[in-house]
Amino acid sequence: MLKPLVLAALLLAGALPAAAQNAPTKIKVKTKGGAGPTAAPDLSQTYAALIQPADLRANLTVVASDAFRGRETGQPGQKLAADYLVQQFAEIGLQGPVTGSDNPYLQHFQLGHSTYAPGGYLQVNNRRYDYLNEWFSYGPMPSPFLTETALQPVFAGFGVEQGAYSDYAGLDVKGRDVVVIMGEPQDERGRKLLKPLGRKADYWDSGLRKAALAKAHGARSIFLMTFAPADAFRKQTTELGESLREPAFSLPDPGPEIIDTVAENIPPGIGVYFTSQDLGLALAGTTLNGLIDYVRALGRAGRPVPAGFQAPMATVFLPQNQQPLTTENVLGLLEGSDKKDEVLVVSAHYDHLGVKHDTIYNGADDDGSGTVGVLALARAFTQAKKDGHGPRRSILFVLMTGEEEGLFGSEYYTAHPVLPLASTIADLNIDMVGRTDRKHSAKRHFVCLVGSDKLSSELHAISEAANRDYTHLELDYRYNVPGEPEHIYYRSDHYNFARRKIPVIFYTTGEHADYHRATDDVEKIEFDKLAERAQLVFHTAWVLANREQRIVVDSNKP
């Protein structure tokens, strides 16, 4: 069944005229001044002007075609897309920087791929609680309980830790299974005991943060006790049905670990589960009245108190079908001149959702738009170098895979960089920049910027100046504020650079009506706006690659 698709993709990839695929748009260089000495051309303006809607359309027509079958990570369509992008990088004139690979443009790595099998259960006090009935996974994840396993529950209150307040004080949870209450501890008047102190007001409402903290203390799994009775909980699992049965991906070789209690992604290496109230109480070894008494005592004391109940032994079984999956990032390097040992990363992800129920999800905006934007920037910078105006610093163009499944491509790259992270000055990441979202009118020329000021004040200033001097877009920072409810800062590949203290800018236009739908197609892309946004990235990159000093890392905003 796959061979006809392979043939169709190869034919399509070769069907574009060479000029449409590879040749930059020719432009005339305008200089200021009449008679007398001619002013030097503005090279940033000269080469940014090579980024044209027609070239973006030509590339995206291939990247978001049915022939690539939605570019799902590890599947044949994603590999066809990778081959096409390798071809583009090579024809542009970038070097393949990956050593030890069968292709110097491809950084191969393995993911675990798991699908749930029927029959999962928890047994506590001789009562059986079926999976997807009274408990379920917090998002798709590999199961740590593939065979019938003795659970070792440890009740850890609300599972939070801040300053002198720690629900883990005096507890040994290493290799064990933590049971915690959802929410935050409160005093007798219902006021939260933990003050914000610069964090979001609902910081510890996140089960993912509690999971990351439990993992930092060595826990094998965490069970998040909701206050939904069994019937209400079953209704919720029924509504979530299909999404709870999605395949799970994992990165078996994530590299050096960074414990992160700020991220909005499932922490690897720990099972994270929601339970009904009934199951949560059983795992904690108490009753509803006993739990209420504990919460009240904690509120009166203003600090953790002994629970007064003992979690029982239990048995758990959560079978999955697991198999390895190989996928690849696509990398192209433009070597710099006198500062070539420092590197600027320009990134996007080229994977998407694949095929669901015989329907292809082409992901023209998510993230075909960013992918072709990176190709356009690579083409413009390479032409500048051919003309004798190459960047002083090296520029590494990285097209990531596995973003949709958990930012795996960028997690792998930042743990296994082909160029040292210590020499990496910034990451400019482009994800969904070809449409207008619901919050802006079609007439407005805008882009949302995320993260520009979080690690480097200089990066933010450079970005603002590039827009002021050249593109004049409306810069929307609504996703950049502390407590932003959609958690956009944590949801694309730049974040794995930021968590390693590398300054980032994330360029996006937010979610539109076709986000993660089969209707995200090329016909809906606004190529003139896509070109403008890519030009802003180019102008910012031009300064970063050519300024005398690398930008400072002088802040650490949430």
Coordinates of C-alpha atoms in Angstrom, one line a residue:
M1 CA 0.0 0.0 0.0
L2 CA 2.9 2.4 0.7
K3 CA 4.8 2.0 -2.6
P4 CA 2.4 4.0 -4.8
L5 CA 2.5 6.8 -2.2
V6 CA 6.3 6.8 -2.2
L7 CA 6.3 7.0 -6.0
A8 CA 3.7 9.8 -6.0
A9 CA 5.7 11.8 -3.5
L10 CA 8.9 11.5 -5.4
L11 CA 7.2 12.5 -8.6
L12 CA 5.6 15.5 -6.9
A13 CA 8.8 16.6 -5.2
G14 CA 10.5 16.7 -8.7
A15 CA 7.6 18.3 -10.5
L16 CA 8.2 21.9 -9.4
P17 CA 10.3 23.9 -11.9
A18 CA 13.8 24.3 -10.6
A19 CA 13.4 28.1 -10.6
A20 CA 10.4 27.8 -8.3
Q21 CA 12.1 25.5 -5.9
N22 CA 15.6 26.8 -5.6
A23 CA 16.3 30.2 -7.3
P24 CA 15.9 33.3 -5.1
T25 CA 13.7 36.0 -6.5
K26 CA 15.8 38.6 -8.3
I27 CA 15.6 42.1 -6.9
K28 CA 17.2 45.5 -7.5
V29 CA 19.3 47.0 -4.8
K30 CA 18.1 50.5 -4.1
T31 CA 20.5 53.0 -2.5
K32 CA 19.9 56.4 -1.0
G33 CA 21.4 59.6 -2.4
G34 CA 21.4 61.3 -5.8
A35 CA 24.5 62.6 -7.4
G36 CA 27.7 62.2 -5.6
P37 CA 28.9 59.2 -3.6
T38 CA 26.5 56.3 -3.5
A39 CA 25.3 55.3 0.0
A40 CA 26.1 51.7 1.0
P41 CA 23.1 49.4 0.5
D42 CA 21.2 48.2 3.6
L43 CA 22.2 44.5 3.3
S44 CA 19.6 43.3 5.7
Q45 CA 16.9 44.9 3.6
T46 CA 18.5 43.6 0.4
Y47 CA 18.5 40.0 1.4
A48 CA 15.2 40.0 3.4
A49 CA 13.6 41.1 0.2
L50 CA 14.5 37.7 -1.3
I51 CA 11.8 36.1 0.9
Q52 CA 8.8 36.2 -1.4
P53 CA 5.3 34.7 -1.3
A54 CA 5.7 32.8 -4.5
D55 CA 8.7 30.8 -3.3
L56 CA 7.0 30.1 0.0
R57 CA 3.9 28.9 -1.8
A58 CA 6.0 26.6 -4.1
N59 CA 7.7 24.9 -1.1
L60 CA 4.5 24.6 0.9
T61 CA 2.6 23.1 -1.9
V62 CA 5.0 20.1 -1.6
V63 CA 5.4 20.0 2.1
A64 CA 1.7 20.1 2.9
S65 CA 0.7 17.8 0.0
D66 CA -1.3 14.6 0.4
A67 CA 1.8 12.7 -0.9
F68 CA 3.4 13.2 2.5
R69 CA 0.4 11.8 4.3
G70 CA 0.4 14.4 7.1
R71 CA 4.1 13.9 8.1
E72 CA 3.3 11.9 11.2
T73 CA 6.4 11.2 13.3
G74 CA 8.1 7.9 12.3
Q75 CA 5.8 7.2 9.5
P76 CA 6.6 7.0 5.8
G77 CA 5.2 10.4 5.0
Q78 CA 7.4 12.1 7.6
K79 CA 10.5 10.3 6.0
L80 CA 9.5 11.5 2.5
A81 CA 9.2 15.0 3.9
A82 CA 12.6 14.7 5.5
D83 CA 14.1 13.5 2.1
Y84 CA 12.5 16.5 0.4
L85 CA 13.9 18.9 3.0
V86 CA 17.4 17.4 2.8
Q87 CA 17.2 18.0 -1.0
Q88 CA 16.2 21.6 -0.4
F89 CA 19.0 22.2 2.1
A90 CA 21.6 20.6 -0.2
E91 CA 20.4 22.6 -3.3
I92 CA 20.4 25.9 -1.2
G93 CA 24.0 25.2 -0.4
L94 CA 23.9 24.4 3.3
Q95 CA 26.4 21.9 4.8
G96 CA 25.2 18.7 6.4
P97 CA 26.6 19.0 10.0
V98 CA 25.7 15.6 11.4
T99 CA 28.6 13.2 11.9
G100 CA 28.2 9.4 12.2
S101 CA 24.9 9.5 10.3
D102 CA 24.1 7.8 7.0
N103 CA 23.1 11.2 5.8
P104 CA 24.9 14.3 7.1
Y105 CA 21.7 16.3 7.0
L106 CA 19.7 13.8 9.2
Q107 CA 19.9 13.4 12.9
H108 CA 18.3 10.0 13.5
F109 CA 17.0 9.0 16.9
Q110 CA 14.6 6.5 18.4
L111 CA 11.2 7.0 20.1
G112 CA 9.2 4.4 21.9
H113 CA 5.7 4.0 20.5
S114 CA 3.0 2.5 22.7
T115 CA -0.7 1.7 22.3
Y116 CA -2.9 0.6 25.2
A117 CA -4.1 -3.0 25.3
P118 CA -7.4 -3.9 27.1
G119 CA -7.4 -5.3 30.6
G120 CA -5.7 -2.6 32.7
Y121 CA -6.7 -2.4 36.4
L122 CA -5.8 -1.3 39.9
Q123 CA -6.7 -3.6 42.8
V124 CA -6.9 -2.1 46.3
N125 CA -8.3 -3.9 49.4
N126 CA -9.6 -6.7 47.2
R127 CA -11.6 -4.3 45.0
R128 CA -10.8 -3.9 41.3
Y129 CA -10.8 -0.5 39.6
D130 CA -10.7 -0.8 35.8
Y131 CA -8.6 1.5 33.7
L132 CA -10.6 4.1 31.8
N133 CA -13.3 3.6 34.3
E134 CA -12.0 5.0 37.6
W135 CA -8.5 6.0 36.5
F136 CA -6.7 7.1 33.4
S137 CA -3.4 8.5 32.2
Y138 CA -2.6 12.2 32.1
G139 CA -2.0 12.2 28.4
P140 CA -0.6 9.4 26.3
M141 CA 2.6 8.0 28.0
P142 CA 4.5 4.7 28.2
S143 CA 3.2 2.4 31.0
P144 CA 5.6 1.5 33.8
F145 CA 3.2 -1.4 34.7
L146 CA 3.3 -3.7 31.7
T147 CA 3.1 -6.8 34.0
E148 CA 1.1 -7.2 37.2
T149 CA 3.0 -5.0 39.7
A150 CA 2.9 -4.4 43.4
L151 CA 2.0 -0.8 43.9
Q152 CA 3.7 1.0 46.8
P153 CA 1.4 4.0 47.5
V154 CA 2.7 6.9 49.6
F155 CA 0.3 9.7 50.5
A156 CA 2.0 13.1 50.1
G157 CA -0.7 15.6 50.9
F158 CA -1.1 18.1 48.0
G159 CA 2.2 17.1 46.6
V160 CA 3.6 20.6 46.6
E161 CA 6.9 22.2 47.8
Q162 CA 7.7 25.9 48.1
G163 CA 10.2 27.4 50.5
A164 CA 9.9 25.9 54.0
Y165 CA 6.6 24.2 53.0
S166 CA 7.2 20.6 51.7
D167 CA 4.7 17.8 51.5
Y168 CA 7.7 15.5 50.9
A169 CA 9.6 16.4 54.1
G170 CA 10.3 13.1 56.0
L171 CA 8.9 10.9 53.2
D172 CA 10.9 8.4 51.2
V173 CA 9.2 8.1 47.8
K174 CA 12.1 6.8 45.7
G175 CA 10.8 4.1 43.4
R176 CA 7.4 4.3 45.0
D177 CA 4.0 5.6 43.9
V178 CA 2.8 9.0 45.2
V179 CA -0.8 9.7 45.9
V180 CA -1.7 13.4 46.1
I181 CA -4.8 15.7 46.3
M182 CA -5.5 18.0 43.4
G183 CA -5.4 21.7 44.2
E184 CA -3.4 23.7 46.8
P185 CA -3.4 23.7 50.6
Q186 CA -5.6 26.4 52.1
D187 CA -6.1 28.0 55.5
E188 CA -9.4 27.8 57.5
R189 CA -10.7 30.8 55.6
G190 CA -10.1 29.2 52.2
R191 CA -7.1 31.3 51.4
K192 CA -4.1 29.6 49.7
L193 CA -1.2 29.0 52.1
L194 CA 1.4 29.3 49.4
K195 CA 1.9 32.9 48.2
P196 CA 2.5 33.5 44.5
L197 CA 6.0 34.9 45.0
G198 CA 6.3 35.8 41.3
R199 CA 4.6 32.6 40.0
K200 CA 1.2 32.1 38.6
A201 CA -1.7 32.2 41.1
D202 CA -2.8 28.6 40.0
Y203 CA 0.8 27.3 39.8
W204 CA 0.2 24.2 41.9
D205 CA -3.1 23.4 40.3
S206 CA -1.1 21.8 37.5
G207 CA -0.9 18.1 37.8
L208 CA 2.2 18.2 35.5
R209 CA 4.1 20.4 38.0
K210 CA 3.2 18.0 40.8
A211 CA 4.4 15.1 38.6
A212 CA 7.7 16.8 37.9
L213 CA 8.2 17.4 41.6
A214 CA 7.4 13.8 42.4
K215 CA 9.9 12.7 39.8
A216 CA 12.5 15.0 41.3
H217 CA 12.0 13.1 44.6
G218 CA 12.5 9.8 42.8
A219 CA 8.8 8.6 42.5
R220 CA 7.9 5.9 39.9
S221 CA 4.4 7.2 39.4
I222 CA 1.9 9.8 40.8
F223 CA -1.8 9.4 41.2
L224 CA -3.7 12.7 41.3
M225 CA -6.9 12.3 43.4
T226 CA -9.8 14.2 42.0
F227 CA -13.1 14.9 43.9
A228 CA -15.2 13.4 41.2
P229 CA -17.4 10.5 42.4
A230 CA -17.2 7.3 40.4
D231 CA -20.2 8.0 38.1
A232 CA -19.0 11.5 37.2
F233 CA -15.5 10.3 36.6
R234 CA -16.8 7.5 34.3
K235 CA -18.7 10.2 32.3
Q236 CA -15.5 12.2 31.9
T237 CA -13.5 9.3 30.7
T238 CA -16.2 8.4 28.2
E239 CA -16.2 12.0 26.8
L240 CA -12.4 11.9 26.6
G241 CA -12.6 8.3 25.1
E242 CA -10.7 8.5 21.8
S243 CA -8.0 10.9 23.0
L244 CA -7.2 8.6 26.0
R245 CA -6.5 5.8 23.6
E246 CA -4.0 7.8 21.5
P247 CA -0.6 6.2 20.9
A248 CA 2.0 7.1 23.4
F249 CA 5.5 8.3 22.4
S250 CA 8.6 8.4 24.6
L251 CA 12.2 9.3 24.2
P252 CA 14.3 6.4 25.5
D253 CA 17.5 8.4 25.3
P254 CA 16.7 11.9 26.5
G255 CA 20.3 12.7 27.5
P256 CA 21.2 14.6 30.7
E257 CA 18.1 15.2 32.7
I258 CA 16.8 18.6 33.6
I259 CA 14.1 18.5 36.4
D260 CA 11.6 21.2 35.4
T261 CA 8.7 22.1 37.6
V262 CA 7.7 24.9 35.3
A263 CA 7.0 23.1 32.1
E264 CA 3.6 22.3 30.7
N265 CA 4.6 18.9 29.2
I266 CA 4.4 15.5 30.7
P267 CA 7.7 14.8 32.5
P268 CA 9.4 11.7 31.0
G269 CA 10.1 8.7 33.2
I270 CA 7.1 8.8 35.5
G271 CA 3.6 7.5 35.2
V272 CA 1.0 10.3 35.8
Y273 CA -2.6 9.3 36.5
F274 CA -6.0 10.8 37.4
T275 CA -8.2 8.9 39.8
S276 CA -11.8 9.1 40.9
Q277 CA -12.5 10.2 44.4
D278 CA -13.3 6.6 45.5
L279 CA -10.0 5.2 44.1
G280 CA -7.9 8.1 45.4
L281 CA -9.2 7.6 48.9
A282 CA -8.6 3.9 48.7
L283 CA -5.0 4.4 47.6
A284 CA -4.4 7.0 50.4
G285 CA -5.9 4.5 52.9
T286 CA -8.7 6.8 54.3
T287 CA -12.3 7.9 54.0
L288 CA -13.7 11.2 52.7
N289 CA -14.2 12.4 56.3
G290 CA -10.7 11.3 57.2
L291 CA -9.3 13.3 54.3
I292 CA -11.4 16.4 55.2
D293 CA -10.1 16.2 58.8
Y294 CA -6.5 16.1 57.4
V295 CA -7.0 19.1 55.1
R296 CA -8.6 21.1 58.0
A297 CA -5.7 20.2 60.4
L298 CA -3.2 21.3 57.7
G299 CA -5.1 24.6 57.2
R300 CA -5.1 25.3 61.0
A301 CA -1.4 24.5 61.3
G302 CA -0.4 26.4 58.2
R303 CA 2.1 23.7 57.3
P304 CA 2.1 20.0 56.5
V305 CA 0.9 17.7 59.3
P306 CA 1.0 13.9 59.7
A307 CA -1.8 12.3 57.8
G308 CA -2.8 9.8 60.5
F309 CA -3.7 7.2 57.9
Q310 CA -1.6 4.6 56.1
A311 CA -1.7 3.9 52.3
P312 CA -2.3 0.1 51.7
M313 CA -0.5 -2.2 49.4
A314 CA -2.1 -2.5 46.0
T315 CA -1.7 -4.2 42.6
V316 CA -1.6 -2.5 39.2
F317 CA -1.6 -3.8 35.6
L318 CA -1.5 -1.5 32.6
P319 CA -0.7 -3.4 29.5
Q320 CA 0.6 -1.8 26.3
N321 CA 1.9 -2.8 22.9
Q322 CA 5.3 -1.2 22.7
Q323 CA 7.7 -0.9 19.8
P324 CA 10.7 1.3 18.8
L325 CA 10.2 3.9 16.1
T326 CA 13.0 5.8 14.2
T327 CA 12.6 9.4 13.2
E328 CA 14.9 12.2 12.3
N329 CA 15.6 16.0 12.6
V330 CA 16.8 17.7 9.4
L331 CA 19.8 20.0 9.9
G332 CA 21.6 22.4 7.5
L333 CA 24.6 24.6 8.5
L334 CA 25.7 27.9 7.0
E335 CA 29.2 28.5 8.3
G336 CA 30.1 31.9 9.5
S337 CA 33.2 33.9 9.0
D338 CA 35.3 35.4 11.9
K339 CA 32.8 34.3 14.6
K340 CA 31.9 30.9 13.1
D341 CA 32.4 29.0 16.4
E342 CA 29.3 30.8 17.7
V343 CA 26.0 29.6 16.3
L344 CA 22.5 30.9 15.9
V345 CA 19.7 28.3 15.6
V346 CA 16.7 29.0 13.4
S347 CA 14.1 26.3 13.8
A348 CA 10.6 25.0 13.0
H349 CA 9.0 21.5 13.2
Y350 CA 8.0 19.7 10.0
D351 CA 6.0 16.8 11.5
H352 CA 2.2 16.9 11.8
L353 CA -0.7 14.6 12.8
G354 CA -0.7 12.1 9.9
V355 CA -3.8 10.2 8.8
K356 CA -6.8 9.7 11.1
H357 CA -9.8 7.7 10.0
D358 CA -8.6 7.8 6.3
T359 CA -8.4 11.6 6.4
I360 CA -5.0 13.3 5.8
Y361 CA -4.1 16.1 8.2
N362 CA -1.7 18.1 6.0
G363 CA -0.8 20.8 8.6
A364 CA -0.2 23.6 6.1
D365 CA 0.1 26.2 8.9
D366 CA 1.1 23.8 11.7
D367 CA 3.9 23.8 10.9
G368 CA 4.3 23.8 7.2
S369 CA 4.4 27.6 7.3
G370 CA 7.3 27.6 9.7
T371 CA 9.1 24.9 7.7
V372 CA 9.0 26.8 4.5
G373 CA 9.9 30.0 6.4
V374 CA 13.1 28.3 7.5
L375 CA 13.9 27.3 3.9
A376 CA 13.3 30.9 2.8
L377 CA 15.6 32.3 5.5
A378 CA 18.3 29.7 4.6
R379 CA 18.0 30.6 0.9
A380 CA 18.4 34.4 1.7
F381 CA 21.4 34.0 4.0
T382 CA 23.1 31.6 1.6
Q383 CA 22.7 34.1 -1.2
A384 CA 24.2 36.8 1.0
K385 CA 27.2 34.6 1.6
K386 CA 27.6 33.8 -2.2
D387 CA 27.6 37.6 -2.7
G388 CA 30.4 38.1 -0.2
H389 CA 28.1 39.2 2.7
G390 CA 27.9 36.0 4.7
P391 CA 27.1 36.0 8.4
R392 CA 29.9 36.4 10.9
R393 CA 28.4 33.7 13.2
S394 CA 27.3 30.3 11.9
I395 CA 23.6 29.7 11.4
L396 CA 22.2 26.2 12.0
F397 CA 18.8 25.7 10.4
V398 CA 17.0 22.9 12.2
L399 CA 13.7 21.3 11.1
M400 CA 12.4 19.2 14.0
T401 CA 10.4 16.1 14.1
G402 CA 8.2 14.8 17.0
E403 CA 7.0 18.2 18.1
E404 CA 3.3 17.2 18.0
E405 CA 4.0 14.2 20.2
G406 CA 5.9 16.0 22.9
L407 CA 8.7 18.3 21.6
F408 CA 10.9 15.2 21.1
G409 CA 13.0 16.5 18.2
S410 CA 14.2 19.6 20.1
E411 CA 14.5 17.6 23.3
Y412 CA 16.8 15.2 21.5
Y413 CA 18.8 17.9 19.7
T414 CA 19.4 19.9 22.8
A415 CA 20.6 16.8 24.7
H416 CA 22.7 15.7 21.7
P417 CA 23.7 18.9 19.9
V418 CA 25.8 18.8 16.8
L419 CA 27.3 22.1 17.8
P420 CA 28.0 23.0 21.4
L421 CA 25.1 24.5 23.3
A422 CA 27.6 26.7 25.1
S423 CA 28.3 28.3 21.7
T424 CA 24.7 28.6 20.8
I425 CA 23.6 32.2 21.2
A426 CA 19.9 32.0 20.6
D427 CA 17.0 30.0 19.0
L428 CA 14.5 31.7 16.7
N429 CA 11.6 29.3 16.4
I430 CA 8.8 29.6 13.9
D431 CA 5.5 27.6 14.4
M432 CA 2.2 28.6 12.7
V433 CA 2.8 32.0 11.1
G434 CA 0.7 31.6 7.9
R435 CA -2.8 32.5 9.1
T436 CA -4.9 35.1 11.0
D437 CA -6.3 33.8 14.3
R438 CA -9.7 34.5 15.8
K439 CA -8.4 37.5 17.8
H440 CA -7.3 39.6 14.9
S441 CA -9.1 40.9 11.8
A442 CA -7.9 39.8 8.4
K443 CA -6.7 43.4 7.7
R444 CA -4.2 43.5 10.5
H445 CA -0.5 42.6 9.9
F446 CA 0.7 41.1 13.1
V447 CA 2.7 38.4 14.7
C448 CA 2.8 37.1 18.3
L449 CA 6.2 37.0 20.0
V450 CA 6.9 34.7 22.9
G451 CA 9.9 34.5 25.1
S452 CA 11.9 37.4 23.7
D453 CA 12.5 39.0 27.1
K454 CA 12.5 36.0 29.3
L455 CA 16.3 35.4 29.2
S456 CA 17.9 38.3 27.4
S457 CA 17.0 41.9 27.4
E458 CA 19.2 42.5 24.4
L459 CA 17.4 39.9 22.4
H460 CA 14.1 41.7 23.1
A461 CA 15.5 45.1 22.1
I462 CA 17.0 43.7 18.9
S463 CA 13.7 42.2 17.9
E464 CA 11.8 45.4 18.6
A465 CA 14.3 47.4 16.6
A466 CA 14.2 45.0 13.7
N467 CA 10.4 45.5 13.5
R468 CA 10.6 49.2 14.0
D469 CA 13.2 49.7 11.3
Y470 CA 11.9 47.2 8.7
T471 CA 8.7 45.2 8.9
H472 CA 6.3 47.5 11.0
L473 CA 4.2 44.6 12.1
E474 CA 1.9 44.8 15.1
L475 CA 3.8 42.8 17.8
D476 CA 1.4 41.0 20.0
Y477 CA 2.8 39.8 23.4
R478 CA -0.4 38.4 24.8
Y479 CA 1.1 34.9 25.0
N480 CA 4.2 36.2 26.8
V481 CA 2.6 37.3 30.1
P482 CA 3.0 35.4 33.3
G483 CA -0.1 33.2 34.0
E484 CA -1.0 33.1 30.3
P485 CA -3.8 30.5 30.3
E486 CA -2.9 28.6 27.0
H487 CA 0.7 28.1 28.2
I488 CA 2.0 28.8 24.7
Y489 CA 5.6 29.4 25.9
Y490 CA 5.9 25.7 26.8
R491 CA 4.3 24.3 23.7
S492 CA 6.8 24.5 20.9
D493 CA 10.4 23.5 20.3
H494 CA 12.1 26.8 21.5
Y495 CA 11.2 25.7 25.0
N496 CA 13.9 23.0 25.1
F497 CA 16.5 25.6 24.3
A498 CA 15.0 28.1 26.9
R499 CA 15.1 25.5 29.7
R500 CA 18.8 25.2 29.0
K501 CA 19.2 29.0 29.4
I502 CA 19.6 29.7 25.7
P503 CA 17.6 32.9 24.7
V504 CA 14.7 32.3 22.4
I505 CA 12.0 34.0 20.4
F506 CA 8.9 32.0 19.4
Y507 CA 7.0 33.4 16.4
T508 CA 3.4 32.4 16.0
T509 CA 0.0 33.7 15.1
G510 CA -1.9 31.5 17.5
E511 CA -4.7 29.0 17.1
H512 CA -7.2 29.4 14.3
A513 CA -10.4 27.6 13.3
D514 CA -8.5 24.9 11.5
Y515 CA -5.9 24.2 14.2
H516 CA -5.3 20.4 14.4
R517 CA -8.0 19.8 11.9
A518 CA -7.9 18.2 8.4
T519 CA -8.9 21.6 6.9
D520 CA -5.5 23.2 7.7
D521 CA -4.6 23.3 4.0
V522 CA -2.4 25.4 1.6
E523 CA -5.4 27.2 0.2
K524 CA -6.0 29.0 3.5
I525 CA -2.4 30.3 3.9
E526 CA -1.9 34.1 3.6
F527 CA 1.4 34.0 1.8
D528 CA 2.0 37.8 1.8
K529 CA 1.7 37.8 5.6
L530 CA 3.8 34.7 5.9
A531 CA 6.6 36.5 3.9
E532 CA 6.4 39.6 6.2
R533 CA 6.7 37.5 9.3
A534 CA 9.6 35.5 7.9
Q535 CA 11.3 38.8 7.0
L536 CA 11.1 39.9 10.6
V537 CA 12.8 36.7 11.7
F538 CA 15.5 37.4 9.0
H539 CA 16.2 40.9 10.2
T540 CA 16.5 39.8 13.8
A541 CA 18.7 36.9 12.7
W542 CA 20.9 39.3 10.6
V543 CA 21.7 41.4 13.7
L544 CA 22.3 38.4 15.9
A545 CA 24.6 36.8 13.4
N546 CA 26.6 39.9 12.7
R547 CA 26.9 42.0 15.9
E548 CA 30.2 42.3 17.6
Q549 CA 29.2 40.7 21.0
R550 CA 26.9 37.8 21.5
I551 CA 23.7 38.7 23.3
V552 CA 23.7 38.6 27.1
V553 CA 21.7 36.2 29.3
D554 CA 20.6 38.6 32.0
S555 CA 17.1 37.6 33.1
N556 CA 15.0 34.6 34.1
K557 CA 11.4 35.5 33.8
P558 CA 8.6 32.9 34.3

